[in-house]
Coordinates of C-alpha atoms (C1' of nucleotides) in Angstrom, one line a residue:
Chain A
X1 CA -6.5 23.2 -5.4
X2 CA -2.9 21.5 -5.9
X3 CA -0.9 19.9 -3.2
X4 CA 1.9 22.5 -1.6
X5 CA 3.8 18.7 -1.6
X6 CA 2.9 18.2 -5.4
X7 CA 4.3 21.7 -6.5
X8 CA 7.8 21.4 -5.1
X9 CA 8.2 17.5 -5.8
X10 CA 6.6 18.2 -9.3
X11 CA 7.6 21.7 -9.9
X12 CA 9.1 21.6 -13.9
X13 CA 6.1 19.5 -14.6
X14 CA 3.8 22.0 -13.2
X15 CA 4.7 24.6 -14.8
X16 CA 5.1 22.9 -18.2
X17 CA 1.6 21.4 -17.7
X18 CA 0.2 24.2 -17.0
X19 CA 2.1 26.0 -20.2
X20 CA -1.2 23.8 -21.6
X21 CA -3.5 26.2 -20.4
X22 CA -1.6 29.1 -22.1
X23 CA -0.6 30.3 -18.4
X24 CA 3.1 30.9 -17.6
X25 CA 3.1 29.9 -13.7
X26 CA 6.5 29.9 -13.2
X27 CA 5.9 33.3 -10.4
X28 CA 3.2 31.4 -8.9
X29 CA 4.6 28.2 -8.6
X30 CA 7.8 30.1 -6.9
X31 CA 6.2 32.2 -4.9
X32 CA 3.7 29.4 -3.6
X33 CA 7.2 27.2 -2.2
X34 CA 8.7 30.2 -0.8
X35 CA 5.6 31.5 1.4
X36 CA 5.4 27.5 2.5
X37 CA 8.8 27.6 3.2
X38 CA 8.3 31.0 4.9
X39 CA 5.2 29.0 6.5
X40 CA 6.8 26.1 8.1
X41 CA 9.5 28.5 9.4
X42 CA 6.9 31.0 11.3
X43 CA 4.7 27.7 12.5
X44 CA 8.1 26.1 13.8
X45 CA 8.8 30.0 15.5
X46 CA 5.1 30.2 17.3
X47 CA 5.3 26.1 18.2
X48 CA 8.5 27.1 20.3
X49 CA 7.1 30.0 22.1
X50 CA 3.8 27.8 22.7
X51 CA 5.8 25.4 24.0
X52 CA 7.7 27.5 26.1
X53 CA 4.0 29.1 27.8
X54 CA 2.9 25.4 28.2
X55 CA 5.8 24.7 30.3
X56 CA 5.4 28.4 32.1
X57 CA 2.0 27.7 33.1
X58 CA 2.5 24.4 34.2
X59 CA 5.1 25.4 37.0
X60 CA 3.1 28.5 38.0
X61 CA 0.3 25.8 38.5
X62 CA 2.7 23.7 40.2
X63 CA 4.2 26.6 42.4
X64 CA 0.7 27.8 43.7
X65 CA -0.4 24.3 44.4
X66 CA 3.0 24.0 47.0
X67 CA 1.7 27.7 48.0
X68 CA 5.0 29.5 46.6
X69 CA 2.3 32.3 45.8
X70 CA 5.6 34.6 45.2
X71 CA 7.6 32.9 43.0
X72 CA 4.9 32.4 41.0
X73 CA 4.0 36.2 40.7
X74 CA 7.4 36.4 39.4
X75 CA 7.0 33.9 37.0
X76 CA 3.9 35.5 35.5
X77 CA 5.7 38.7 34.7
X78 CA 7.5 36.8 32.3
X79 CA 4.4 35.2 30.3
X80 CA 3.5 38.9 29.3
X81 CA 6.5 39.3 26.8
X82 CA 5.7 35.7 25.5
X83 CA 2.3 36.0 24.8
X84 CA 3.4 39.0 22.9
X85 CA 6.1 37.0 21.0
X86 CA 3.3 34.6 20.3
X87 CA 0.5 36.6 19.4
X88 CA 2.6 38.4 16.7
X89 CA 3.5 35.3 15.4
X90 CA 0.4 33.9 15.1
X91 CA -0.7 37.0 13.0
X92 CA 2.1 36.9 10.7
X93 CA 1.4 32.8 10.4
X94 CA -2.5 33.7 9.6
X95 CA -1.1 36.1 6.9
X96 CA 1.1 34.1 5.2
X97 CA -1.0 31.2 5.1
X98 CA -3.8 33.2 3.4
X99 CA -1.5 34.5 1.0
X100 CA -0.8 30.9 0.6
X101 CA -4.4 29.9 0.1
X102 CA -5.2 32.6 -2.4
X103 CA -2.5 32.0 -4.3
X104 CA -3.3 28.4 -4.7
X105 CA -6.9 29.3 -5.5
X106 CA -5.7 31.0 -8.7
X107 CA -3.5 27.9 -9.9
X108 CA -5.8 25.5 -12.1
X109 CA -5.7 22.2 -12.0
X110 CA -2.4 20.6 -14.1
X111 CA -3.7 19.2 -17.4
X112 CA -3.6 15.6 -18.2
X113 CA -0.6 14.3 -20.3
X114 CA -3.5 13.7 -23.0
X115 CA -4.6 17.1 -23.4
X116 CA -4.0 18.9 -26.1
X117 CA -2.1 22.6 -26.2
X118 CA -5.1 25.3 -27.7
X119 CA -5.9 28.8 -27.6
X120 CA -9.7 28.1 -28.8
X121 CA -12.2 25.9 -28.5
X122 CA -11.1 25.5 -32.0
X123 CA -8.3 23.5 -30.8
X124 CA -10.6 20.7 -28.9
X125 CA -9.5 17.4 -30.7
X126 CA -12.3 15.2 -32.0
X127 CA -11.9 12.1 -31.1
X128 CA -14.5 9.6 -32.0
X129 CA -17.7 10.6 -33.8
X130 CA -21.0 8.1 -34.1
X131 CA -24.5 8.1 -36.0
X132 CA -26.3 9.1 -39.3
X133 CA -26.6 13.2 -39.7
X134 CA -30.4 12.2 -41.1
X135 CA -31.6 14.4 -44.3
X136 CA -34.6 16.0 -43.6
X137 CA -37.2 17.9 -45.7
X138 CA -37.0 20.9 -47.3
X139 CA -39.2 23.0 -44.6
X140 CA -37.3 21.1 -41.8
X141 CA -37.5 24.3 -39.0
X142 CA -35.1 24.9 -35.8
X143 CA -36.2 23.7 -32.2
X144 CA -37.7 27.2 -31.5
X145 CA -39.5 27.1 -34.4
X146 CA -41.0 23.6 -34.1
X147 CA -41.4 24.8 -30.3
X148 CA -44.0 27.1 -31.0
X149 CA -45.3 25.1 -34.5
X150 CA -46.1 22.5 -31.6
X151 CA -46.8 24.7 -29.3
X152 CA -44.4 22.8 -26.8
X153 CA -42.2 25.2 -24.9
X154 CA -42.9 29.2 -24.6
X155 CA -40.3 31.2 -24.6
X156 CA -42.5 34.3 -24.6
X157 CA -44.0 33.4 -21.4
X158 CA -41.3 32.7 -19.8
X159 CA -40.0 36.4 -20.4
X160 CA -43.3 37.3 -18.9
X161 CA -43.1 35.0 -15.7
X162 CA -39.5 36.1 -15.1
X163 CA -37.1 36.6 -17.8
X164 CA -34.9 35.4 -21.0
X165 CA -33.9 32.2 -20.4
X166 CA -36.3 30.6 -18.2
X167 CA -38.7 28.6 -20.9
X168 CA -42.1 26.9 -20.3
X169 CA -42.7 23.5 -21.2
X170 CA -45.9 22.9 -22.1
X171 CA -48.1 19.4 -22.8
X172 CA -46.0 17.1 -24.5
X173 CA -42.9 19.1 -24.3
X174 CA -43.3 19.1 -20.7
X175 CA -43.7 15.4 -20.9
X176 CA -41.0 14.4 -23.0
X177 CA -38.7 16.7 -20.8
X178 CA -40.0 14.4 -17.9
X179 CA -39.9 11.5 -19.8
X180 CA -36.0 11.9 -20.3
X181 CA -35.4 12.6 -17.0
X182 CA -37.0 9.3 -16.2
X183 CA -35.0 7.7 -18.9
X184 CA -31.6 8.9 -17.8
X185 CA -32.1 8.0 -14.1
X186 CA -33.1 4.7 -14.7
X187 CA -30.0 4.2 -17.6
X188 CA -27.9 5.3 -14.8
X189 CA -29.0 3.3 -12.2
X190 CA -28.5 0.2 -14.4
X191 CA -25.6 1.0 -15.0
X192 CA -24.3 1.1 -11.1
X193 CA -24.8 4.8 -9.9
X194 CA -27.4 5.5 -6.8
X195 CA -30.0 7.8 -7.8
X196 CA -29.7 11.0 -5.0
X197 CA -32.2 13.8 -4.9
X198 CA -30.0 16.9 -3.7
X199 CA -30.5 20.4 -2.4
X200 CA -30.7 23.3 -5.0
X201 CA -29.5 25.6 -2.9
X202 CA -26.0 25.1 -1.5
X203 CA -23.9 27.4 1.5
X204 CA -20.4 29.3 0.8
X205 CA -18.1 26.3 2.3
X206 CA -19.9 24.1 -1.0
X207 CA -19.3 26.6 -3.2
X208 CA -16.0 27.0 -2.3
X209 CA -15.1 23.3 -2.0
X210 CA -16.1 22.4 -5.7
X211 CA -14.3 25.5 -6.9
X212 CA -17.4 27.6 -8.1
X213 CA -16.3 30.4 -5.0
X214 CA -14.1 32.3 -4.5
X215 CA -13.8 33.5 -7.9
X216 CA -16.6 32.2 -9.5
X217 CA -18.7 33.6 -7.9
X218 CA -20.6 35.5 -10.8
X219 CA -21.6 32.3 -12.4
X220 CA -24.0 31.3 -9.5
X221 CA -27.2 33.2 -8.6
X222 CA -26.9 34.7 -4.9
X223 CA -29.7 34.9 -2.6
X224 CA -27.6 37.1 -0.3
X225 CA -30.6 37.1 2.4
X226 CA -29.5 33.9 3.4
X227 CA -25.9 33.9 1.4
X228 CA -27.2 30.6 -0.2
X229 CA -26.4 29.7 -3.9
X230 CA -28.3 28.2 -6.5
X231 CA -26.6 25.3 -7.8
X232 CA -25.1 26.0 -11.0
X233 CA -25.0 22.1 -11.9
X234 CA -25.7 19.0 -9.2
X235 CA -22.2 18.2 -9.1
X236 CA -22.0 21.1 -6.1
X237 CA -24.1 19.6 -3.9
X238 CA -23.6 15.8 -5.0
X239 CA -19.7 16.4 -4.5
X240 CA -20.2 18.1 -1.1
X241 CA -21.6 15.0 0.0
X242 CA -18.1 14.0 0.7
X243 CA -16.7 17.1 2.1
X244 CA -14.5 16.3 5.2
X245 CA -15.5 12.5 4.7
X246 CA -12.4 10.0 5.2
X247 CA -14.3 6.4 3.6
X248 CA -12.7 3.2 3.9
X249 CA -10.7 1.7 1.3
X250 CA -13.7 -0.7 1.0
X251 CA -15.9 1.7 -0.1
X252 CA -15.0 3.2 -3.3
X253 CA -15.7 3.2 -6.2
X254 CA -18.9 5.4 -5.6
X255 CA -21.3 6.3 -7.6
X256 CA -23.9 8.6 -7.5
X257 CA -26.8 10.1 -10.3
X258 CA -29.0 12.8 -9.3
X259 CA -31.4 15.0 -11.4
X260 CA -31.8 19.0 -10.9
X261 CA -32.7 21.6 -12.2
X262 CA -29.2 24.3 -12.8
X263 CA -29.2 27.9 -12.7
X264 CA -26.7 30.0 -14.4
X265 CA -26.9 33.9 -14.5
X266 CA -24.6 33.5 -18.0
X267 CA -24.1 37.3 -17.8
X268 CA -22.9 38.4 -21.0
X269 CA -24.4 36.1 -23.6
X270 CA -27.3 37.0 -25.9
X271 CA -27.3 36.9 -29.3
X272 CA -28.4 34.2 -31.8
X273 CA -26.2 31.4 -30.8
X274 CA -28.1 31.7 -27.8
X275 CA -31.5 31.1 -29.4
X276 CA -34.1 28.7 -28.3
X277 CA -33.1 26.2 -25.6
X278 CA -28.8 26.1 -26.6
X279 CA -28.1 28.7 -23.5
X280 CA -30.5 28.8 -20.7
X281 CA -30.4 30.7 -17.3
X282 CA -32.2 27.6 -15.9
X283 CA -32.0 24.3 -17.3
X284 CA -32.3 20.1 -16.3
X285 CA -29.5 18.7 -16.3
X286 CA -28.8 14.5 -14.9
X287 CA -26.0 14.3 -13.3
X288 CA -23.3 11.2 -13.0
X289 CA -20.6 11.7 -10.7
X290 CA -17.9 9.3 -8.7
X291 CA -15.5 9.2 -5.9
X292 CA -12.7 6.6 -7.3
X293 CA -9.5 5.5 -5.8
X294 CA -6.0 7.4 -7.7
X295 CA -5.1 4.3 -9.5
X296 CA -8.2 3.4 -11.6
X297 CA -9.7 6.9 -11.5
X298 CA -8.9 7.2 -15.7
X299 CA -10.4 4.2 -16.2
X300 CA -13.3 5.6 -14.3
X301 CA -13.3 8.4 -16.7
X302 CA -13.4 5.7 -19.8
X303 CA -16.3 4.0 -18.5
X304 CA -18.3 7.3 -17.8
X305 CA -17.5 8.1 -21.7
X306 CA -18.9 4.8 -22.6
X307 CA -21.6 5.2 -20.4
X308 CA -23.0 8.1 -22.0
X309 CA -22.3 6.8 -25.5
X310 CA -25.1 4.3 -24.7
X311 CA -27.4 7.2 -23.9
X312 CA -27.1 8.5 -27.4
X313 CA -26.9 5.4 -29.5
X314 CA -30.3 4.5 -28.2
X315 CA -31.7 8.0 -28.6
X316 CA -30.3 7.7 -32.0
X317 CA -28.8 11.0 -32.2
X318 CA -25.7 12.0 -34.1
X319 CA -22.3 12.7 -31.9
X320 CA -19.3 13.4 -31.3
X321 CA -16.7 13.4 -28.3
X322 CA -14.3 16.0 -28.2
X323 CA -10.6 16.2 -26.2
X324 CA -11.1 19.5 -24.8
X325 CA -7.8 21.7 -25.0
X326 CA -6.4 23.5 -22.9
X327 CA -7.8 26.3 -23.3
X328 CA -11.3 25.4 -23.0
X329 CA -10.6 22.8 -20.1
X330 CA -12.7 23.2 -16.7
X331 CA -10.2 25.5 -14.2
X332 CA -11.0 22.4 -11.6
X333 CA -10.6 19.7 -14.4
X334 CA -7.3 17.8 -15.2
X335 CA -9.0 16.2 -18.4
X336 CA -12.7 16.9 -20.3
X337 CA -14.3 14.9 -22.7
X338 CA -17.0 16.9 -24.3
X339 CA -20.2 15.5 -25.9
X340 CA -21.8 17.2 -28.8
X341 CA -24.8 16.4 -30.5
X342 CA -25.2 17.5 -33.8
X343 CA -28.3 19.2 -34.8
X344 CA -29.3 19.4 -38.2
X345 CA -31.5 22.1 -38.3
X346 CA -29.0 24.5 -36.9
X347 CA -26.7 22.9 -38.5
X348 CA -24.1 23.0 -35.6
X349 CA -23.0 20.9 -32.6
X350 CA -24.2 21.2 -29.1
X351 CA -22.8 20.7 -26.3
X352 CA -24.6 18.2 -24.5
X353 CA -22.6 16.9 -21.9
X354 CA -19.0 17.2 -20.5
X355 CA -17.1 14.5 -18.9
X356 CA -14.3 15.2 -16.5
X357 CA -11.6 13.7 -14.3
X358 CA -10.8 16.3 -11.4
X359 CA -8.2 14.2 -9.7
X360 CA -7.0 15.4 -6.3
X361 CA -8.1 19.1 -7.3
X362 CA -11.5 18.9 -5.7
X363 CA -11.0 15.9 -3.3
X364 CA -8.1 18.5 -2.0
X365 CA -10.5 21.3 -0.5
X366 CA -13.1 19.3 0.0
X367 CA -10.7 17.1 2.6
X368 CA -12.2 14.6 0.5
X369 CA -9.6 11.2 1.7
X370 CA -10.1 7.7 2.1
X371 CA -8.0 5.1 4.3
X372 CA -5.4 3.3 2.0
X373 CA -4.1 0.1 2.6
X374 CA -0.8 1.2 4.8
X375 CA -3.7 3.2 6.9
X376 CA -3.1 6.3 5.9
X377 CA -5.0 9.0 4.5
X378 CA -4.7 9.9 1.3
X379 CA -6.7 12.0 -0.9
X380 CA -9.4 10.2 -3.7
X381 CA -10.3 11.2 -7.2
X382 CA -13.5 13.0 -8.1
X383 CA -15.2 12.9 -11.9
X384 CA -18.3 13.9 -12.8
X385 CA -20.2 14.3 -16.2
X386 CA -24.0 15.2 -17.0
X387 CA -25.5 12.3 -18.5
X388 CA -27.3 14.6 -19.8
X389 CA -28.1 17.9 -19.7
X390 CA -31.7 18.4 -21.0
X391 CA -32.7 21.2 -23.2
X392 CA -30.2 20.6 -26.4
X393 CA -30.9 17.1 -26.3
X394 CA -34.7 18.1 -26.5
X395 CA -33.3 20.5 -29.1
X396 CA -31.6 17.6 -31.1
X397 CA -34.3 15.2 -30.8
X398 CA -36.7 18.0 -31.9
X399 CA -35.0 19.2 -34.9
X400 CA -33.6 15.6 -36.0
X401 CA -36.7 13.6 -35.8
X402 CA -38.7 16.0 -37.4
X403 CA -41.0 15.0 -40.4
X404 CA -43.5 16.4 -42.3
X405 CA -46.3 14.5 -40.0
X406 CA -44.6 16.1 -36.5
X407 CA -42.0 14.8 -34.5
X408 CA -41.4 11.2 -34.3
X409 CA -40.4 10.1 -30.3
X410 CA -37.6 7.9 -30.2
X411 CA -38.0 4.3 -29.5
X412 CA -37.0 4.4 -26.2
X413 CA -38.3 7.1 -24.7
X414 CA -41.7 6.1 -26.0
X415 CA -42.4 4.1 -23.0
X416 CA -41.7 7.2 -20.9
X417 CA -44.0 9.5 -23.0
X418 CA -46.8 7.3 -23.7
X419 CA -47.1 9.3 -27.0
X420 CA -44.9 8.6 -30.5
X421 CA -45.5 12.1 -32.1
X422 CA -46.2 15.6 -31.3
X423 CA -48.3 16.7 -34.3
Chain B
rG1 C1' -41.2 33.7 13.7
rG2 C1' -41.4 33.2 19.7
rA3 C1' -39.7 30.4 24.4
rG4 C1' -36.4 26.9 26.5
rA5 C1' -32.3 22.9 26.3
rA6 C1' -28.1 21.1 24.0
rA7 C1' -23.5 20.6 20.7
rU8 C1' -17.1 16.2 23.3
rG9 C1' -13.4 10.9 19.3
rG10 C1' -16.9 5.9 14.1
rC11 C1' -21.2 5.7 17.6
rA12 C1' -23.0 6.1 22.8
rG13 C1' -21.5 8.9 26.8
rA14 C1' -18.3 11.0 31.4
rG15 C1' -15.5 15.4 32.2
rC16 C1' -13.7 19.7 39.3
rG17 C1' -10.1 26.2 35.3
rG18 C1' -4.1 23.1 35.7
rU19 C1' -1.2 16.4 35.2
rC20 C1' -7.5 16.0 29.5
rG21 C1' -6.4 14.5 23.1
rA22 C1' -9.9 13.6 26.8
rA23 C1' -12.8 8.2 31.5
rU24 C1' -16.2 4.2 30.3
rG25 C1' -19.1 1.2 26.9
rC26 C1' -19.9 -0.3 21.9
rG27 C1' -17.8 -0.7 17.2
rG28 C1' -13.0 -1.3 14.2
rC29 C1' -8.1 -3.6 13.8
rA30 C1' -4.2 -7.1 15.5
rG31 C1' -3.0 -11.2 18.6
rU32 C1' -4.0 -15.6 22.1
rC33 C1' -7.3 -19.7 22.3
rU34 C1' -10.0 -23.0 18.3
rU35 C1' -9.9 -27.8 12.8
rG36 C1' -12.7 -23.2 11.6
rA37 C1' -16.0 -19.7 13.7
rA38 C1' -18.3 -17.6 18.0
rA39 C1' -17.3 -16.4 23.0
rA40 C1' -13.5 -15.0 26.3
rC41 C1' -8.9 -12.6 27.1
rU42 C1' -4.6 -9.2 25.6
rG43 C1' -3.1 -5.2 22.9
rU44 C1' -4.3 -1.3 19.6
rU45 C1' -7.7 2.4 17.5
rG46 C1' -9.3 10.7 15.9
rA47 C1' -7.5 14.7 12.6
rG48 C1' -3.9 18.4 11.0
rG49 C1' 1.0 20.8 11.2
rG50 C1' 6.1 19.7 12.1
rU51 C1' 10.6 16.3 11.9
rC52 C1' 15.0 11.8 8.4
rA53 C1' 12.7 10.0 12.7
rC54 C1' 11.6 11.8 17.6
rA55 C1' 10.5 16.1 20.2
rC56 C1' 7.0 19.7 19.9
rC57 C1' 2.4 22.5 18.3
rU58 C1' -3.0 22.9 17.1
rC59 C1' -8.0 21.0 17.2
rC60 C1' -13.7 19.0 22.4
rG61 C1' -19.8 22.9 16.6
rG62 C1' -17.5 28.1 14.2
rG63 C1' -15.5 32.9 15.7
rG64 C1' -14.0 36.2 19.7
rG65 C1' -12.8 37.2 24.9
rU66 C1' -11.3 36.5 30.4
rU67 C1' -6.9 33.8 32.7
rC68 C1' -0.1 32.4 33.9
rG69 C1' -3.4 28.3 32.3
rA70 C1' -10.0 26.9 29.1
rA71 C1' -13.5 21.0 26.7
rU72 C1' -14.5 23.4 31.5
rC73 C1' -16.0 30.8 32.6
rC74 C1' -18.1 35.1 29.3
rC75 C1' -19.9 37.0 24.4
rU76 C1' -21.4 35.9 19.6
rC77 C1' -22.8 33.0 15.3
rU78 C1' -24.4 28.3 13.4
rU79 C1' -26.7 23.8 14.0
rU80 C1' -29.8 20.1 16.6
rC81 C1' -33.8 18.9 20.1
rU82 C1' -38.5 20.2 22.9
rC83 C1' -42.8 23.5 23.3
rC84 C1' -45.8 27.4 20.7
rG85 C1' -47.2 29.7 16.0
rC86 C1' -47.4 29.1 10.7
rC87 C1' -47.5 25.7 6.7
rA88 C1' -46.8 21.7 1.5

RNA sequence: GGAGAAAUGGCAGAGCGGUCGAAUGCGGCAGUCUUGAAAACUGUUGAGGGUCACACCUCCGGGGGUUCGAAUCCCUCUUUCUCCGCCA
């Protein structure tokens, strides 16, 4: 969430920033300075009368220990009306301050200066594209076609063991999932980032402090027994790691990869765009992810983008990164690079992995700070990006390295399989 | 799942219902000393709100209560530890 300091220093920015996003938060942004100022007013009200029973109770303390049992009788009578005054306040204080909060919950995070105006995802800005589209053969079949050819991932069963959207990988698609895993972790551990293995279940308070709760709540299965979550992407619990943390100076940049599985109820999307493994309610996804200092936290962002690039040139797969627009930008996210793969067969892009710079918005709720060098605490910068989510790279190696014979590995990952083809 | 015990500042660990934001030790930071370092000594060292800056207010796991007054008493939730049961 934004900084009540940032809105009024920033305001005509805000609001034209967030113009961006196709939202007009001119009412917002108003009415969020006027309930702090209303805020600070009722705090500075209640702080008085506080003040005012501190001093109270310390003389009646005083006046019983010097045995003036009387006067201090008398001056007990008058703590009644004050703890009236007070308790009143305090409740007006508690409601202004959640009105407060949940107006600030429903203000996304201001658009970097780079991101383009939208009102689709049409509008997402292409901004670098790398590798040969190959030309396959006349038969060449989509991944959930060459899924069952090969008899490497059933979808059918899954419907049987618990639903649409929860695929089993079997022999060497199970294996070559695995074996990418592998391969991602250890490109990302090369490349500086501590490999973490993280809780798939997260509380409310993580939910809340990456932004999926209050509102997202629908995105994220429930297991209301326990009110527990299932992560929705590893960047919940892998940024919760830092919730209420104040690190040193010293300490950042951090960075941290982790592998999990994601669950995402998707309610609402079926169809054939969903086909195969391009929308899953469970999926794999690696995750990168970094706490940065303010001043080098874009730069961050460019070597995460050139991080991932690696990834793909050695897979060998066709891409492109996109500019999100506002539109289709993260509500948590001030800018989003989006990597798509491109997958002949289908002949469309998917999405394979989105890269993002959250700023303060995150590092905000989660109390997320760090000591700067005047000794103060000041809020860092989160990012995160999946480096890379699983099943549509399966889908683009599968449907781009097909041949005639089966489906040639890629070099790299052949170590990792210990196979070269699934024929 | 059952029975007990506990939860205090970065860590360890005191704390009688009033003067406790909290002793003490360690750690951290600054300084003295030293060619430098160590040791020793001196000072300093939680977070949030508020203010131009002070003042002031809040926070001793979370929430609620008793009281003029709660870290201290009561209720409740959560977590941790020990024992039992179950178990990869």
């Amino acid at each position: 969430m934004l900084q009540v300091p940032f809105i009024k220093e920033n305001k005509e920015t805000v609001i034209k920033q967030l113009a961006v996003r196709n939202i007009d938060a001119t009412k917002m942004i108003e009415d969020v300075i006027s309930l702090d100022e209303d805020r600070r007013q009722t705090q500075t009200l209640l702080d008085n009368g506080l003040a005012e029973a501190n001093t109270l109770s310390k003389e009646i303390g005083d006046l019983y220990k010097s045995g003036k049992a009387a006067e201090a009788n008398a001056l007990k009578e008058k703590t009644t009306e004050l703890k009236e005054t007070t308790k009143n306040l305090t409740e007006r204080l508690n409601d202004i301050v959640e009105a407060l909060n949940n107006l600030l919950y429903k203000i996304p995070n201001v658009p970097h200066a780079s991101v383009p105006k939208g009102s689709t995802e049409e509008d997402n800005e292409e901004i670098f594209r790398e590798g040969d589209i190959p030309v396959l053969h006349s038969e060449a079949l989509p991944h959930w076609e060459l899924a069952k050819k090969y008899d490497i991932i059933d979808f059918e069963l899954g419907n049987k063991i618990t639903g649409a959207g929860f695929p089993v990988y079997k022999g060497k698609g199970a294996r070559l999932q695995r074996a990418l895993i592998a391969y991602f972790l250890d490109k990302n551990t090369e490349a500086g980032y501590t490999e973490y293995q993280l809780p798939l279940l997260v509380n409310e308070a993580s939910g809340f402090g990456t932004g999926q709760l209050p509102d997202k709540e629908g995105q994220m299965y429930h297991v209301t027994e326990d009110n527990l979550y299932l992560i929705p992407t590893a960047e919940v619990p892998g940024t919760n790691i830092f919730r209420d943390v104040i690190l040193n100076e010293s300490e950042l940049p951090i960075g941290i990869t982790g592998y999990t599985p994601c669950f995402r109820r998707e309610a609402g999307s079926y169809g054939a765009h969903v086909r195969g493994l391009n929308r899953l309610h469970q999926f794999d996804k690696v995750e990168i992810l970094r706490v940065e200092h303010p001043s080098r936290s874009y730069q961050a962002l460019d070597e995460m983008v050139a991080h991932v690039k690696t990834l793909l040139i050695d897979l060998k797969l066709p891409y492109r990164i996109l500019r999100l627009c506002g539109a289709d930008i993260g509500f948590t996210s001030a800018l989003t690079y989006d990597f798509e793969v491109f997958s002949t067969a289908q002949d469309r892009w998917l999405e394979i992995s989105s890269v993002s710079n959250f700023e303060t918005f995150q590092a905000n709720r989660l109390k997320l700070r760090f000591k700067n060098a005047e000794g103060k605490n000041e809020l860092a910068h989160t990012l995160n990006g999946s480096s890379l989510a699983l099943p549509r790279v399966l889908a683009g190696i599968l449907e781009n390295y097909q041949t005639k014979d089966g489906i040639v590995i890629p070099d790299v990952l052949v170590p990792y399989t210990g196979f070269k083809i699934i024929d």
